[in-house]
Amino acid sequence: MNDENKDTDMAATETGNVLSTVHDHIAKQAKLAGRNVDDITLIAVSKTRSADQISPLIDSGHRHFGENRVQEAAEKWPTLRTSHDDIVLHMIGQLQSNKAAEAVAMFDMIHSVDRPSLIKALGKAMAEQERYIDCLLQVNIGDEEQKGGCAIDDIQALLDAADAHKVPIIGLMCIPPAGQEAAPHFALLDKLASEKGLAERSMGMSSDYGVAVTLGATYIRVGSALFGPREG
Ligand SMILES: *Cc1c(COP(=O)(O)O)cnc(C)c1O
């Protein structure tokens, strides 16, 4: 084995270990809450990570990945995906309406639908491409200024708009306010999803995914706990 292969092998082992640590924590928390671990999908948030950092995860068998920018995803994923047609790509960042068509073509799920103009653009793109991908409404759960996500009071109107434009909404997503305890926000998102009869809850990141699992998360979005700290 040459040195290069050895390095690749070590990277794969290390990645496998980190991945199983996160999976173990999910399983432990699910058990605590009496939940089935199969109802929870781990999304590896690969924004800012290079193909070289992402590949070992794919080689370890991981398939769900999250990106927050259309442009960055378009640069990385077509190549990364060539050898694996079962990769599921999640859009988790704010989406401009003029990128809706590109997003519908590239992603398998969009977590960040939050306004009527975007719903309209997504509906048009989905109809044109005959590709109706699952979406989540992002809720500004802490009612923060300058934050993506719709107001809690606007959820029903957006669900109605999505219905009208044939955009499939299967759940809610949130990012709790920085520096606050996340649990009450997760509990609220879970309650809102139940009230609306929506099955999916996308909540929990590296620092709080364990709590999110106990409070009903079905998708958790984990970056730095898998890849290490992000630069910048
Ligand atoms: C970056 C990001 C994450 C992952 O954050 P970590 O703290 O690195 O786990 C999750 N969700 C969204 C929307 C993000 O932008």
Short mmCIF file of C-alpha atoms and ligand atoms in Angstrom, two decimals:
data_model
loop_
_atom_site.label_atom_id
_atom_site.label_comp_id
_atom_site.label_asym_id
_atom_site.label_seq_id
_atom_site.Cartn_x
_atom_site.Cartn_y
_atom_site.Cartn_z
CA MET A 1 0.00 0.00 0.00
CA ASN A 2 1.47 3.39 -0.86
CA ASP A 3 1.40 6.33 1.51
CA GLU A 4 -1.45 8.01 -0.25
CA ASN A 5 -3.70 4.99 0.16
CA LYS A 6 -2.70 4.72 3.80
CA ASP A 7 -3.76 8.31 4.39
CA THR A 8 -7.08 7.70 2.66
CA ASP A 9 -7.65 4.57 4.74
CA MET A 10 -6.91 6.42 7.97
CA ALA A 11 -9.26 9.22 6.99
CA ALA A 12 -11.97 6.64 6.30
CA THR A 13 -11.48 4.94 9.69
CA GLU A 14 -11.53 8.26 11.51
CA THR A 15 -14.68 9.31 9.66
CA GLY A 16 -16.32 5.98 10.41
CA ASN A 17 -15.59 6.47 14.12
CA VAL A 18 -17.01 9.98 14.23
CA LEU A 19 -20.07 8.86 12.32
CA SER A 20 -20.74 5.98 14.69
CA THR A 21 -20.30 8.26 17.71
CA VAL A 22 -23.04 10.53 16.36
CA HIS A 23 -25.26 7.55 15.48
CA ASP A 24 -24.75 6.11 18.99
CA HIS A 25 -25.82 9.38 20.56
CA ILE A 26 -28.91 9.53 18.34
CA ALA A 27 -29.79 5.94 19.31
CA LYS A 28 -29.30 6.65 23.01
CA GLN A 29 -31.47 9.76 22.92
CA ALA A 30 -34.15 8.03 20.83
CA LYS A 31 -34.30 5.21 23.37
CA LEU A 32 -34.64 7.71 26.22
CA ALA A 33 -37.64 9.22 24.46
CA GLY A 34 -39.12 5.89 23.46
CA ARG A 35 -38.67 6.68 19.79
CA ASN A 36 -37.73 4.46 16.87
CA VAL A 37 -34.26 5.40 15.66
CA ASP A 38 -35.33 4.69 12.08
CA ASP A 39 -37.59 7.75 12.24
CA ILE A 40 -34.55 10.02 12.57
CA THR A 41 -32.39 10.92 9.56
CA LEU A 42 -28.93 12.34 10.07
CA ILE A 43 -28.02 15.00 7.52
CA ALA A 44 -24.29 15.66 7.27
CA VAL A 45 -24.01 19.41 6.69
CA SER A 46 -21.18 19.65 4.17
CA LYS A 47 -21.24 23.40 3.48
CA THR A 48 -17.70 24.84 3.21
CA ARG A 49 -16.25 21.29 3.14
CA SER A 50 -14.20 20.11 0.20
CA ALA A 51 -14.87 17.00 -1.84
CA ASP A 52 -11.85 15.41 -0.10
CA GLN A 53 -13.51 15.91 3.27
CA ILE A 54 -16.89 14.66 2.07
CA SER A 55 -15.76 11.54 0.20
CA PRO A 56 -14.77 9.52 3.31
CA LEU A 57 -18.30 9.95 4.65
CA ILE A 58 -19.77 8.69 1.40
CA ASP A 59 -17.32 5.77 1.51
CA SER A 60 -18.51 5.01 5.06
CA GLY A 61 -21.99 4.57 3.66
CA HIS A 62 -23.49 7.91 4.60
CA ARG A 63 -26.00 9.23 2.06
CA HIS A 64 -27.82 12.37 3.35
CA PHE A 65 -25.98 15.66 2.94
CA GLY A 66 -26.95 19.30 3.47
CA GLU A 67 -25.76 22.42 1.71
CA ASN A 68 -26.78 26.02 2.30
CA ARG A 69 -25.83 27.62 -1.03
CA VAL A 70 -27.00 26.58 -4.50
CA GLN A 71 -23.80 27.79 -6.14
CA GLU A 72 -21.50 25.87 -3.81
CA ALA A 73 -23.57 22.71 -4.12
CA ALA A 74 -23.50 23.00 -7.91
CA GLU A 75 -19.71 23.14 -7.81
CA LYS A 76 -19.24 20.09 -5.58
CA TRP A 77 -22.05 17.61 -5.94
CA PRO A 78 -22.39 16.70 -9.60
CA THR A 79 -18.91 15.10 -9.41
CA LEU A 80 -19.33 13.62 -5.91
CA ARG A 81 -22.59 12.09 -7.01
CA THR A 82 -21.40 10.38 -10.18
CA SER A 83 -20.45 7.15 -8.44
CA HIS A 84 -23.42 7.08 -6.05
CA ASP A 85 -26.90 7.64 -7.45
CA ASP A 86 -28.55 7.17 -4.03
CA ILE A 87 -27.20 10.32 -2.40
CA VAL A 88 -29.91 12.55 -0.97
CA LEU A 89 -29.10 16.25 -1.10
CA HIS A 90 -30.85 18.68 1.23
CA MET A 91 -31.03 22.45 0.75
CA ILE A 92 -30.91 23.97 4.23
CA GLY A 93 -29.98 27.60 3.54
CA GLN A 94 -31.91 30.67 2.50
CA LEU A 95 -33.04 30.34 -1.08
CA GLN A 96 -33.50 33.18 -3.55
CA SER A 97 -36.48 32.85 -5.85
CA ASN A 98 -34.27 33.24 -8.92
CA LYS A 99 -32.39 30.09 -7.86
CA ALA A 100 -35.57 28.04 -7.42
CA ALA A 101 -35.28 26.17 -10.72
CA GLU A 102 -31.66 25.24 -10.11
CA ALA A 103 -32.49 24.15 -6.56
CA VAL A 104 -35.39 21.94 -7.70
CA ALA A 105 -33.15 20.31 -10.30
CA MET A 106 -30.28 19.60 -7.93
CA PHE A 107 -31.73 18.98 -4.47
CA ASP A 108 -33.96 16.20 -3.20
CA MET A 109 -35.45 18.18 -0.34
CA ILE A 110 -35.68 21.89 0.53
CA HIS A 111 -35.85 22.79 4.23
CA SER A 112 -35.99 26.56 3.90
CA VAL A 113 -39.28 27.54 2.26
CA ASP A 114 -40.44 30.68 4.04
CA ARG A 115 -42.38 33.10 1.83
CA PRO A 116 -45.09 33.29 -0.84
CA SER A 117 -42.79 34.50 -3.65
CA LEU A 118 -40.49 31.51 -3.14
CA ILE A 119 -43.43 29.11 -3.07
CA LYS A 120 -44.64 30.53 -6.36
CA ALA A 121 -41.18 30.19 -7.94
CA LEU A 122 -40.77 26.63 -6.63
CA GLY A 123 -44.22 25.67 -7.90
CA LYS A 124 -43.39 26.96 -11.36
CA ALA A 125 -40.01 25.18 -11.41
CA MET A 126 -41.52 21.91 -10.18
CA ALA A 127 -44.25 22.00 -12.81
CA GLU A 128 -41.77 22.78 -15.58
CA GLN A 129 -39.40 20.01 -14.52
CA GLU A 130 -42.18 17.64 -13.45
CA ARG A 131 -40.13 17.11 -10.34
CA TYR A 132 -42.10 17.57 -7.12
CA ILE A 133 -39.52 17.39 -4.33
CA ASP A 134 -40.48 17.38 -0.65
CA CYS A 135 -40.17 20.71 1.14
CA LEU A 136 -40.29 22.00 4.71
CA LEU A 137 -41.45 25.38 5.94
CA GLN A 138 -38.74 27.16 7.88
CA VAL A 139 -40.23 28.83 10.94
CA ASN A 140 -38.63 31.82 12.66
CA ILE A 141 -39.23 30.04 15.93
CA GLY A 142 -37.65 32.66 18.21
CA ASP A 143 -39.36 35.55 16.43
CA GLU A 144 -35.99 37.14 15.69
CA GLU A 145 -35.41 40.10 13.44
CA GLN A 146 -33.17 39.53 10.42
CA LYS A 147 -33.68 35.80 10.46
CA GLY A 148 -34.89 33.46 7.77
CA GLY A 149 -38.13 31.66 8.35
CA CYS A 150 -41.77 32.66 8.46
CA ALA A 151 -43.65 34.02 11.44
CA ILE A 152 -45.60 31.40 13.35
CA ASP A 153 -48.78 33.26 12.48
CA ASP A 154 -48.03 32.90 8.76
CA ILE A 155 -47.65 29.11 8.68
CA GLN A 156 -51.23 28.38 7.63
CA ALA A 157 -51.23 30.98 4.85
CA LEU A 158 -48.00 29.50 3.48
CA LEU A 159 -49.39 25.98 3.64
CA ASP A 160 -52.40 27.20 1.66
CA ALA A 161 -50.14 28.91 -0.89
CA ALA A 162 -48.05 25.73 -1.21
CA ASP A 163 -51.24 23.77 -1.82
CA ALA A 164 -52.31 26.20 -4.52
CA HIS A 165 -48.91 26.01 -6.26
CA LYS A 166 -48.55 22.23 -5.81
CA VAL A 167 -45.44 22.49 -3.65
CA PRO A 168 -45.34 19.46 -1.32
CA ILE A 169 -44.80 20.58 2.29
CA ILE A 170 -44.16 17.64 4.60
CA GLY A 171 -42.92 19.35 7.75
CA LEU A 172 -41.34 22.28 9.57
CA MET A 173 -37.75 23.35 10.15
CA CYS A 174 -36.20 25.75 12.66
CA ILE A 175 -32.94 27.22 13.89
CA PRO A 176 -33.35 28.37 17.50
CA PRO A 177 -31.93 31.78 18.50
CA ALA A 178 -28.20 31.67 19.26
CA GLY A 179 -27.38 31.76 22.94
CA GLN A 180 -30.77 30.53 24.09
CA GLU A 181 -31.74 27.13 25.37
CA ALA A 182 -32.92 25.22 22.32
CA ALA A 183 -35.35 22.81 23.99
CA PRO A 184 -38.38 25.12 24.34
CA HIS A 185 -38.01 26.11 20.66
CA PHE A 186 -37.82 22.48 19.56
CA ALA A 187 -40.86 21.64 21.68
CA LEU A 188 -42.78 24.49 20.07
CA LEU A 189 -41.84 23.40 16.54
CA ASP A 190 -42.96 19.87 17.35
CA LYS A 191 -46.29 21.16 18.64
CA LEU A 192 -46.84 23.37 15.58
CA ALA A 193 -46.09 20.48 13.23
CA SER A 194 -48.56 18.28 15.11
CA GLU A 195 -51.24 20.97 14.96
CA LYS A 196 -50.81 21.23 11.20
CA GLY A 197 -50.71 17.47 10.71
CA LEU A 198 -47.17 17.56 9.33
CA ALA A 199 -44.95 14.51 9.87
CA GLU A 200 -41.43 15.93 9.64
CA ARG A 201 -39.45 18.17 11.99
CA SER A 202 -36.00 19.33 10.89
CA MET A 203 -34.28 20.56 14.05
CA GLY A 204 -31.05 20.10 15.96
CA MET A 205 -27.44 20.87 15.02
CA SER A 206 -24.07 19.77 16.42
CA SER A 207 -24.57 21.37 19.82
CA ASP A 208 -28.14 20.26 20.44
CA TYR A 209 -29.17 17.36 18.21
CA GLY A 210 -29.49 15.02 21.21
CA VAL A 211 -32.12 17.26 22.76
CA ALA A 212 -33.84 17.64 19.39
CA VAL A 213 -34.13 13.86 19.09
CA THR A 214 -35.88 13.62 22.45
CA LEU A 215 -38.29 16.36 21.34
CA GLY A 216 -39.38 14.81 18.07
CA ALA A 217 -36.80 15.69 15.41
CA THR A 218 -37.06 13.52 12.30
CA TYR A 219 -34.19 15.26 10.47
CA ILE A 220 -31.15 16.53 12.31
CA ARG A 221 -28.55 18.71 10.56
CA VAL A 222 -25.04 18.11 11.87
CA GLY A 223 -21.92 19.80 10.52
CA SER A 224 -19.02 20.45 12.87
CA ALA A 225 -19.60 17.35 15.03
CA LEU A 226 -18.87 15.30 11.91
CA PHE A 227 -16.33 17.41 10.03
CA GLY A 228 -14.66 19.41 12.80
CA PRO A 229 -14.88 23.18 13.34
CA ARG A 230 -15.63 25.34 10.29
CA GLU A 231 -13.18 28.03 9.33
CA GLY A 232 -14.73 31.47 9.10
C1 LIG B 1 -24.41 25.12 9.22
C2 LIG B 1 -25.78 24.65 9.51
C3 LIG B 1 -26.01 23.52 10.31
C4 LIG B 1 -24.90 22.71 10.96
O1 LIG B 1 -24.29 23.43 11.97
P1 LIG B 1 -23.24 22.72 12.97
O2 LIG B 1 -23.30 23.55 14.19
O3 LIG B 1 -21.92 22.75 12.29
O4 LIG B 1 -23.71 21.33 13.21
C5 LIG B 1 -27.32 23.13 10.49
N1 LIG B 1 -28.35 23.79 9.94
C6 LIG B 1 -28.17 24.88 9.17
C7 LIG B 1 -29.35 25.57 8.61
C8 LIG B 1 -26.89 25.34 8.93
O5 LIG B 1 -26.72 26.44 8.17
#
